[in-house]
């Protein structure tokens, strides 16, 4: 399976972001099976932007990416974007915004949707302070989808920091977990490679992280370094901080060989933990 990660800069204009994303997907589609976009690729990464840029299911962004997947006959993991959900609760009008990744199949249909489960609230000494919970609501599910290659999971950024959550993807049958993510310039240098290599080794599956590129002019500076790791923790490919394209071929049939050599999953003591 050819996996392609698109590391793009988040512009301040939704339509410009979608146009660029679709154009990039079109340019790599011929040599790709699954194309992944970054976290919050359609808007600036700041709390004030999330409600302003949020769209409901089936909105213009959804339609553009659905058509792109259908036209090119590929799978698209549409990074993430702000999703607006409007409901009525006891006659009260309720609006919630989620950090949501839509997945489109080769025919353009939506085959999965992941709402970020763990919201990123942090206060690094001398560094970044950011509280997603000020504007976003949390999801509540593990998300996987089936392809002719095998089952793929989707999580978003801070979700990867929780080992129990990653283990649920293995138990759901995932051979690869794709994680659109925007680690910052404090957390990125410390944890980015470490997280993706560790989660791959712990769970004996492939992991991939797709980040926005670094932007000096942005209030939130993403680390970049989109990455793919294998079950032995080897880095199969990694970009630097600039905009770029990362293509990696993955063979899911090799997972059994990894697991025979180091039978971590078979050695779990479920009687103890």
Coordinates of C-alpha atoms in Angstrom, one line a residue:
X1 CA 0.0 0.0 0.0
X2 CA 1.4 3.4 -0.9
X3 CA 0.8 5.9 1.9
X4 CA 1.3 9.6 1.1
X5 CA 1.4 12.3 3.8
X6 CA 1.0 16.0 2.7
X7 CA 2.7 18.4 5.0
X8 CA 1.1 21.8 4.2
X9 CA 1.0 25.3 5.7
X10 CA -2.3 26.3 7.4
X11 CA -3.4 29.5 5.7
X12 CA -6.0 32.0 7.1
X13 CA -8.4 31.4 4.3
X14 CA -10.6 28.2 4.3
X15 CA -11.2 28.2 0.5
X16 CA -7.5 28.7 -0.2
X17 CA -6.6 25.8 2.1
X18 CA -9.1 23.5 0.5
X19 CA -8.0 24.5 -3.0
X20 CA -4.4 23.8 -2.2
X21 CA -5.2 20.5 -0.5
X22 CA -7.2 19.2 -3.4
X23 CA -4.6 20.4 -5.8
X24 CA -1.8 18.6 -3.9
X25 CA -3.9 15.4 -3.6
X26 CA -4.6 15.5 -7.4
X27 CA -0.8 15.8 -8.0
X28 CA 0.1 12.7 -6.0
X29 CA -3.0 10.5 -6.5
X30 CA -1.7 8.5 -9.5
X31 CA 1.1 7.1 -7.2
X32 CA -1.0 6.8 -4.0
X33 CA -3.5 4.5 -2.4
X34 CA -4.1 6.5 0.8
X35 CA -3.5 10.3 1.1
X36 CA -3.4 12.0 4.5
X37 CA -3.7 15.7 5.3
X38 CA -2.5 17.5 8.5
X39 CA -4.5 18.4 11.6
X40 CA -6.7 21.5 11.2
X41 CA -5.4 21.9 7.7
X42 CA -8.4 24.1 6.7
X43 CA -7.9 26.9 9.2
X44 CA -5.3 28.6 11.5
X45 CA -4.5 26.5 14.6
X46 CA -6.0 28.8 17.3
X47 CA -9.1 28.7 19.4
X48 CA -10.7 31.8 18.0
X49 CA -10.6 30.3 14.5
X50 CA -12.2 26.9 15.3
X51 CA -15.8 28.2 15.7
X52 CA -15.5 30.6 12.8
X53 CA -14.2 28.0 10.3
X54 CA -16.4 25.1 11.5
X55 CA -18.7 23.4 9.0
X56 CA -21.5 20.8 9.4
X57 CA -21.3 17.3 7.9
X58 CA -21.7 17.6 4.1
X59 CA -20.4 21.1 4.0
X60 CA -18.3 22.6 1.2
X61 CA -15.0 21.2 2.5
X62 CA -16.6 17.7 2.9
X63 CA -18.0 17.9 -0.7
X64 CA -14.7 19.0 -2.2
X65 CA -12.7 16.2 -0.6
X66 CA -15.4 13.6 -1.3
X67 CA -15.3 14.5 -4.9
X68 CA -11.5 14.5 -4.9
X69 CA -11.4 10.9 -3.6
X70 CA -14.0 9.8 -6.1
X71 CA -12.3 11.5 -9.0
X72 CA -8.9 10.0 -8.2
X73 CA -10.2 6.6 -7.0
X74 CA -8.2 6.8 -3.7
X75 CA -8.7 6.9 0.0
X76 CA -8.4 10.3 1.7
X77 CA -7.8 10.7 5.4
X78 CA -8.8 14.4 5.5
X79 CA -6.5 15.5 8.3
X80 CA -8.8 17.3 10.6
X81 CA -11.0 20.3 10.4
X82 CA -13.5 22.0 12.8
X83 CA -16.9 20.3 12.7
X84 CA -20.0 22.1 13.8
X85 CA -22.8 20.0 15.3
X86 CA -26.1 21.7 15.9
X87 CA -28.6 19.9 18.2
X88 CA -31.6 20.7 20.4
X89 CA -31.5 19.7 24.0
X90 CA -34.7 20.2 26.0
X91 CA -35.8 22.8 23.5
X92 CA -32.4 24.5 23.8
X93 CA -30.3 25.3 20.7
X94 CA -26.9 23.7 21.3
X95 CA -23.8 24.1 19.1
X96 CA -20.7 22.1 19.6
X97 CA -17.4 22.2 17.7
X98 CA -15.2 19.1 17.3
X99 CA -11.8 18.5 15.9
X100 CA -12.8 16.0 13.3
X101 CA -11.1 13.8 10.7
X102 CA -13.3 12.6 7.8
X103 CA -12.2 9.5 5.8
X104 CA -13.4 9.0 2.2
X105 CA -13.3 5.8 0.2
X106 CA -12.3 5.3 -3.4
X107 CA -15.9 6.0 -4.5
X108 CA -16.0 9.3 -2.5
X109 CA -18.3 8.0 0.2
X110 CA -17.6 8.9 3.9
X111 CA -16.4 5.6 5.4
X112 CA -15.2 6.9 8.8
X113 CA -15.2 10.0 11.0
X114 CA -13.0 10.5 14.1
X115 CA -13.6 13.2 16.6
X116 CA -10.5 14.0 18.7
X117 CA -11.0 12.2 22.0
X118 CA -8.3 13.8 24.1
X119 CA -8.3 17.6 24.0
X120 CA -4.9 19.4 24.2
X121 CA -4.8 21.5 27.3
X122 CA -1.2 22.4 28.2
X123 CA 0.9 25.0 30.0
X124 CA 4.6 24.5 29.3
X125 CA 6.9 26.6 31.5
X126 CA 8.4 29.3 29.3
X127 CA 6.7 27.8 26.3
X128 CA 3.3 27.1 24.7
X129 CA 0.0 27.6 26.6
X130 CA -3.0 26.2 24.7
X131 CA -6.5 25.0 25.8
X132 CA -8.5 23.3 23.2
X133 CA -11.3 22.6 25.7
X134 CA -12.0 26.4 25.7
X135 CA -13.8 25.9 22.3
X136 CA -13.8 22.2 21.4
X137 CA -15.8 19.3 22.6
X138 CA -14.3 15.8 22.9
X139 CA -15.1 12.7 20.9
X140 CA -15.7 9.3 22.5
X141 CA -14.8 6.5 20.1
X142 CA -12.0 4.5 18.5
X143 CA -12.2 4.9 14.7
X144 CA -11.1 2.3 12.2
X145 CA -12.0 1.6 8.5
X146 CA -11.4 -1.3 6.2
X147 CA -9.4 -1.3 2.9
X148 CA -8.4 -4.1 0.6
X149 CA -5.0 -3.9 2.2
X150 CA -6.2 -4.2 5.8
X151 CA -7.8 -2.2 8.6
X152 CA -6.6 1.3 9.3
X153 CA -7.2 3.4 12.4
X154 CA -7.4 7.2 12.8
X155 CA -6.6 9.3 15.8
X156 CA -5.7 13.0 16.2
X157 CA -2.6 14.5 17.8
X158 CA -2.9 14.4 21.6
X159 CA -4.8 11.0 21.3
X160 CA -1.4 9.4 20.7
X161 CA -0.1 10.3 24.1
X162 CA -2.4 7.8 25.8
X163 CA -1.1 4.2 25.5
X164 CA -4.3 2.6 26.6
X165 CA -6.1 4.3 23.7
X166 CA -3.6 3.1 21.1
X167 CA -4.0 -0.5 22.4
X168 CA -7.7 -0.2 21.7
X169 CA -6.8 0.2 18.0
X170 CA -4.8 -3.0 17.9
X171 CA -7.7 -4.8 19.6
X172 CA -10.0 -3.4 16.9
X173 CA -7.8 -5.0 14.3
X174 CA -5.8 -2.0 12.9
X175 CA -2.6 -2.7 11.1
X176 CA -1.8 1.0 10.7
X177 CA -2.8 4.0 12.7
X178 CA -2.8 7.4 11.0
X179 CA -2.5 10.4 13.2
X180 CA -3.0 14.0 11.8
X181 CA -1.1 16.0 14.4
X182 CA 0.2 19.5 15.1
X183 CA 2.9 19.1 17.8
X184 CA 4.4 22.5 18.6
X185 CA 8.0 23.7 18.9
X186 CA 8.0 22.8 22.6
X187 CA 6.5 19.3 22.4
X188 CA 7.7 18.4 18.9
X189 CA 11.5 18.3 19.5
X190 CA 10.9 16.4 22.8
X191 CA 8.2 13.9 21.9
X192 CA 7.3 13.6 18.2
X193 CA 9.6 10.8 17.1
X194 CA 9.5 9.2 20.5
X195 CA 5.7 9.0 20.5
X196 CA 5.4 7.5 17.0
X197 CA 8.2 5.0 17.4
X198 CA 7.0 3.9 20.9
X199 CA 3.4 3.4 19.9
X200 CA 4.5 1.4 16.9
X201 CA 6.7 -0.8 19.0
X202 CA 4.2 -1.2 21.9
X203 CA 1.4 -2.3 19.6
X204 CA 3.4 -4.0 16.8
X205 CA 1.7 -2.0 14.0
X206 CA 2.6 0.8 11.7
X207 CA 2.1 4.4 12.8
X208 CA 2.0 7.6 10.7
X209 CA 1.9 11.2 11.8
X210 CA 0.9 14.0 9.4
X211 CA 1.7 17.6 10.6
X212 CA 1.3 21.1 9.2
X213 CA 4.5 22.7 8.2
X214 CA 6.3 25.2 10.3
X215 CA 5.2 28.8 9.8
X216 CA 7.2 31.6 11.4
X217 CA 4.3 34.0 11.0
X218 CA 1.7 31.8 12.7
X219 CA 0.7 32.3 16.4
X220 CA 0.9 28.5 16.7
X221 CA 4.1 27.2 15.3
X222 CA 3.8 23.5 14.2
X223 CA 6.9 21.3 14.4
X224 CA 6.3 19.6 11.0
X225 CA 8.4 16.4 10.6
X226 CA 5.6 14.2 9.3
X227 CA 6.7 10.6 9.9
X228 CA 6.0 6.9 9.3
X229 CA 7.3 4.2 11.7
X230 CA 7.2 0.4 11.6
X231 CA 6.6 -2.2 14.4
X232 CA 10.3 -2.3 15.3
X233 CA 10.3 1.5 15.8
X234 CA 12.3 2.2 12.7
X235 CA 11.6 5.4 10.9
X236 CA 10.5 4.5 7.3
X237 CA 10.4 8.2 6.3
X238 CA 10.4 11.6 7.8
X239 CA 10.2 15.2 6.5
X240 CA 11.8 18.3 7.9
X241 CA 9.8 21.4 9.0
X242 CA 9.0 22.7 5.5
X243 CA 6.1 21.9 3.2
X244 CA 6.6 18.5 1.6
X245 CA 5.3 15.2 0.5
X246 CA 6.2 11.8 2.1
X247 CA 5.4 8.6 0.2
X248 CA 6.0 5.2 1.9
X249 CA 5.1 1.7 0.8
X250 CA 3.7 -0.5 3.6
X251 CA 3.3 -4.3 3.5
X252 CA 0.7 -5.3 6.2
X253 CA 1.5 -8.9 5.6
X254 CA 4.9 -8.3 7.3
X255 CA 3.2 -7.7 10.7
X256 CA 3.0 -11.4 11.5
X257 CA 6.8 -11.7 11.0
X258 CA 7.4 -8.7 13.3
X259 CA 5.1 -10.4 15.9
X260 CA 6.8 -13.8 15.6
X261 CA 10.2 -12.3 16.3
X262 CA 9.0 -10.4 19.4
X263 CA 5.6 -11.8 20.6
X264 CA 4.6 -8.8 22.7
X265 CA 0.9 -9.1 22.0
X266 CA 0.8 -12.8 22.7
X267 CA 2.6 -12.3 26.0
X268 CA 0.1 -9.8 27.4
X269 CA -0.9 -10.8 31.0
X270 CA -4.6 -9.9 30.8
X271 CA -5.0 -11.7 34.1
X272 CA -3.0 -8.9 35.7
X273 CA -3.7 -5.9 33.6

